[in-house]
XYZ file of C-alpha atoms in Angstrom:
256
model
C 11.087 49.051 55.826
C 13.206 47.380 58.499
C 14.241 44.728 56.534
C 14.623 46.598 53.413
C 17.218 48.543 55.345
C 18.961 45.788 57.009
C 19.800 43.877 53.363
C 20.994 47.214 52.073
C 23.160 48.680 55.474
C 24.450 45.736 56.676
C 28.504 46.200 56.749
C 28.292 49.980 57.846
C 30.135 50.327 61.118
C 29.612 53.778 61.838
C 26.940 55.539 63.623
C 25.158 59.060 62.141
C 23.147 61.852 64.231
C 20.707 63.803 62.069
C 19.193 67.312 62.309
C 16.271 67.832 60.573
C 15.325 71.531 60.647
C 12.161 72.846 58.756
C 12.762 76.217 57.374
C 12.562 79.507 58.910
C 9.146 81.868 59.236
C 8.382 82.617 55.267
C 6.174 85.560 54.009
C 3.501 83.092 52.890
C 3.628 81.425 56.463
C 2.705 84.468 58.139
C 0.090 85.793 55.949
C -1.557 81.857 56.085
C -1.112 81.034 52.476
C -0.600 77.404 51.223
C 2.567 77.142 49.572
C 3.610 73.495 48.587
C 5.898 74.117 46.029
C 5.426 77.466 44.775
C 9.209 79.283 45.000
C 8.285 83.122 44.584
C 8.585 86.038 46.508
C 6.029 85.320 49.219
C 7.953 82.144 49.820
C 10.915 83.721 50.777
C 12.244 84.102 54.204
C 10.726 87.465 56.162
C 12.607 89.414 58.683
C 11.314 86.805 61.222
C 12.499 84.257 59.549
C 16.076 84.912 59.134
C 15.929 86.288 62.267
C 15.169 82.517 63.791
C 17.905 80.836 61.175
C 20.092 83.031 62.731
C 19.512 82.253 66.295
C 19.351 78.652 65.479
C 23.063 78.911 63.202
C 24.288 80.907 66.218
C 22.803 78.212 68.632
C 24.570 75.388 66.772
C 28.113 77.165 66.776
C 27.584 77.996 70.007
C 26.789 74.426 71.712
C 29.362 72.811 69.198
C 27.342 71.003 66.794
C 29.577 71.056 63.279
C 28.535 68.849 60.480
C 30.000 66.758 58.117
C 27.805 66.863 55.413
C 24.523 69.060 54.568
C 21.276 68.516 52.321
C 18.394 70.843 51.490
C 15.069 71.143 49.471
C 15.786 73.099 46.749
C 12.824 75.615 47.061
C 14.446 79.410 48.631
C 13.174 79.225 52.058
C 15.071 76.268 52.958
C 17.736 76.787 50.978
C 18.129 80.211 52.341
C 17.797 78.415 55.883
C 20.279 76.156 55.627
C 22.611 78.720 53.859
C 22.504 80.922 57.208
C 22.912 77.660 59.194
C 26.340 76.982 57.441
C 27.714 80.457 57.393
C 28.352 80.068 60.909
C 29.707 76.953 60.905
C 34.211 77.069 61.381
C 34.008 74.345 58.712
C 31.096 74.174 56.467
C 30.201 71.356 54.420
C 29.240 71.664 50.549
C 25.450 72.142 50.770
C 23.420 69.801 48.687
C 19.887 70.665 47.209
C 17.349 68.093 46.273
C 13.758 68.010 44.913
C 13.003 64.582 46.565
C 12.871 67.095 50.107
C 10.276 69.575 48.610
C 7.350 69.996 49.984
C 3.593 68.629 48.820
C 3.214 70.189 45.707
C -0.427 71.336 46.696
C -1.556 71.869 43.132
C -4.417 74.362 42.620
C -4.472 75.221 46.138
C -0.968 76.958 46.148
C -1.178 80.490 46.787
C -4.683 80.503 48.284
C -4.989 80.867 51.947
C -4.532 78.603 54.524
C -8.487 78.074 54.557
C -8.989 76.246 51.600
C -7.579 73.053 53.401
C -10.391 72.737 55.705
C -12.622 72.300 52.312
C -10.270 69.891 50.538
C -7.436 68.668 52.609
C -5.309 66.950 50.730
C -8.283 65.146 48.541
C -8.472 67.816 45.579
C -7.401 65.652 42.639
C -4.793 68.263 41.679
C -2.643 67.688 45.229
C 0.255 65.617 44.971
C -0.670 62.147 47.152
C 0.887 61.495 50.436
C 1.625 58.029 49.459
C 3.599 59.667 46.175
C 5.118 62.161 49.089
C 6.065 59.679 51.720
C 7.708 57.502 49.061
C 10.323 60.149 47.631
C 11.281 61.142 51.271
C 11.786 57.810 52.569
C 13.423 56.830 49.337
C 15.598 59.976 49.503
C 16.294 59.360 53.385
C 17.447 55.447 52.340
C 19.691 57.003 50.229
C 21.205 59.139 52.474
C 22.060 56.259 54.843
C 24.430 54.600 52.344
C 28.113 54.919 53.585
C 28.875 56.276 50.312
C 27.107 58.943 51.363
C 27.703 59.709 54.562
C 31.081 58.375 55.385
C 33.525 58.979 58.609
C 34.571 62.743 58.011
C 35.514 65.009 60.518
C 33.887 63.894 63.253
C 35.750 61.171 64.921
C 33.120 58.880 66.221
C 29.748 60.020 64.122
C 29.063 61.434 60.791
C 26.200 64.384 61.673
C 23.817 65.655 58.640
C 22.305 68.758 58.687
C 18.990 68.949 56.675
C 16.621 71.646 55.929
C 13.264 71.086 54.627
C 9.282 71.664 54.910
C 6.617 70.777 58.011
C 5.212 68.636 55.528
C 7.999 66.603 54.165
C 9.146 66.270 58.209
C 5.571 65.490 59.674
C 5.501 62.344 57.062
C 9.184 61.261 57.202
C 8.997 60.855 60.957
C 5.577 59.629 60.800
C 6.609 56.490 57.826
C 9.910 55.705 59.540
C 7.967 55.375 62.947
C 5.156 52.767 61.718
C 7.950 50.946 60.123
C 9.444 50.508 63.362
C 12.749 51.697 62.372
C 12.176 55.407 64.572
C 11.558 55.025 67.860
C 11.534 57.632 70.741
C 13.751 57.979 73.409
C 12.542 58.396 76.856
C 10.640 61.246 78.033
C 10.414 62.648 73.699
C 6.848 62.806 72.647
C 5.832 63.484 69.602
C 2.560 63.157 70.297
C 1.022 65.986 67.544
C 3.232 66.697 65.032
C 3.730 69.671 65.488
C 6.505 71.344 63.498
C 7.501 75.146 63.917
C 9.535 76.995 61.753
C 13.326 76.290 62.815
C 12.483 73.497 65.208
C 15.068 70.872 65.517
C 14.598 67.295 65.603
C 17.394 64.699 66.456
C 17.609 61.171 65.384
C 20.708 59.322 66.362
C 21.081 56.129 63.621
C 22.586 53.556 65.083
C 26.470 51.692 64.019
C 24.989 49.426 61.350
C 22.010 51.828 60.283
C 18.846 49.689 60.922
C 17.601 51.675 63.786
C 17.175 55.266 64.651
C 16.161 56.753 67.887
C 14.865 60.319 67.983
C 16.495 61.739 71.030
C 14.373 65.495 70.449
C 11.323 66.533 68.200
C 10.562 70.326 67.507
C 12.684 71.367 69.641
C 12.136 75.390 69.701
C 13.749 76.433 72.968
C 16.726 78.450 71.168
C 13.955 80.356 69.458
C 11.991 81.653 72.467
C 14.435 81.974 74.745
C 16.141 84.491 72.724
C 14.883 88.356 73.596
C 13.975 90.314 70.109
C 12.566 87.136 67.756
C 9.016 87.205 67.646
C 7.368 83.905 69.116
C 6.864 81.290 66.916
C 2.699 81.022 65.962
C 1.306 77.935 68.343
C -2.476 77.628 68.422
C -3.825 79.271 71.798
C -6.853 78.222 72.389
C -8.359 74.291 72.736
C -10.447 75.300 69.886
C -7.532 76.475 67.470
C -5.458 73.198 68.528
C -8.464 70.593 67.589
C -8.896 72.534 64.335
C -4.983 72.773 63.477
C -5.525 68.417 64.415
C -8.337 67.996 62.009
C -5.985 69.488 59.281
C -3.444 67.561 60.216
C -5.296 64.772 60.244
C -6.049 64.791 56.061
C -3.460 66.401 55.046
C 0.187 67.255 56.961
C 0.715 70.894 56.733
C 2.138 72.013 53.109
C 4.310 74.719 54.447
């Protein structure tokens, strides 16, 4: 993947910082049902979650992070998401929606319960592959690194993306662009887990000619539960809960 970036980036002379966000607490996500790709009602944001896109638009304004440009799946509860995001932003940028950031279409399994992935995982012949997955998402992030794309705006020494999408399409993004060798960590970020709550942020910072990103935070939730009157985000509490949530994780990164 390195190299296959290096032949295409090669002249850009202009460095990017990128905030992937995964969408806010849907009505599916707290009642534990699989959603993939299903855009309904139960997908939708619930009070929770637009409470936390909110707090995390009002977070942004308030530590001065503006953007220059802004992407989204295309399915409501990001879009919604990233919608609140940009309404607090002085300047907003045009928001873009794409299908290549949905999540795992999860095929039969949508709209059953949570459960049904310890049975199948992602093996039921009906689930969209994670090698199919991983390879619109990393295609979709190359594409997003061309200075067509992302030019010098605003900002006067970075372009900064904002992008919305699903645990799922995050979990393998970071996960493909870190074997490649392209991602690394910076010190003292782990992202040891996976673990991706609703409106966590994650930083990469690409670097001048685009061949290298560092991820300077992962799942970052601290705006979230530091802020009196959202409810906490749902974390596994118990050793037990955690190795189960791994197992799952392990087949199949959460369709959510």
């Amino acid at each position: 993947m390195g190299g296959r970036f290096g032949l295409l980036l090669s002249a850009i002379t202009m460095p990017l910082e990128i905030y992937l966000i995964r969408h806010g607490e849907s009505k599916a996500n707290s009642a534990g049902i699989v959603q993939g790709q299903l855009d309904t009602e139960i997908t939708e944001l619930n009070e929770d979650g637009i409470s936390q896109s909110t707090v995390t638009a009002q977070y942004l304004k308030d530590t001065g992070i503006t953007f220059d440009s802004a992407w989204t799946s295309d399915l409501k509860r990001a879009k919604k998401t990233a919608e609140i995001i940009l309404a607090a932003q002085p300047n907003p940028p045009f928001l873009n929606e794409t299908a290549s950031l949905r999540e795992t279409h999860m095929g039969e399994m949508q709209g059953q319960h949570f459960t049904v992935l310890e049975k199948y995982g992602s093996r039921h012949p009906s689930v969209e592959t994670q090698a199919a997955m991983g390879e619109r998402v990393v295609t979709f992030f190359e594409h997003l690194l061309e200075p067509s794309i992302t030019p010098l705006t605003t900002n006067d020494e970075l372009h900064r993306v904002l992008l919305v999408t699903h645990g799922g399409v995050l979990g393998r993004l970071l996960q493909s662009l870190a074997a490649s060798e392209w991602l690394s960590n910076a010190p003292g970020v782990s992202s040891e887990g996976w673990f991706i709550l609703n409106t966590s942020i994650t930083i990469i910072r690409v670097n001048e000619e685009r061949t290298k990103g560092v991820m300077t935070q992962f799942g970052g939730v601290e705006h979230i539960m530091n802020t009196t009157g959202v409810k906490p985000l749902l974390l596994p509490k118990t050793k037990e809960e955690i190795e189960r949530l791994k197992a799952i994780l392990a087949d199949t990164v959460v369709a959510a």
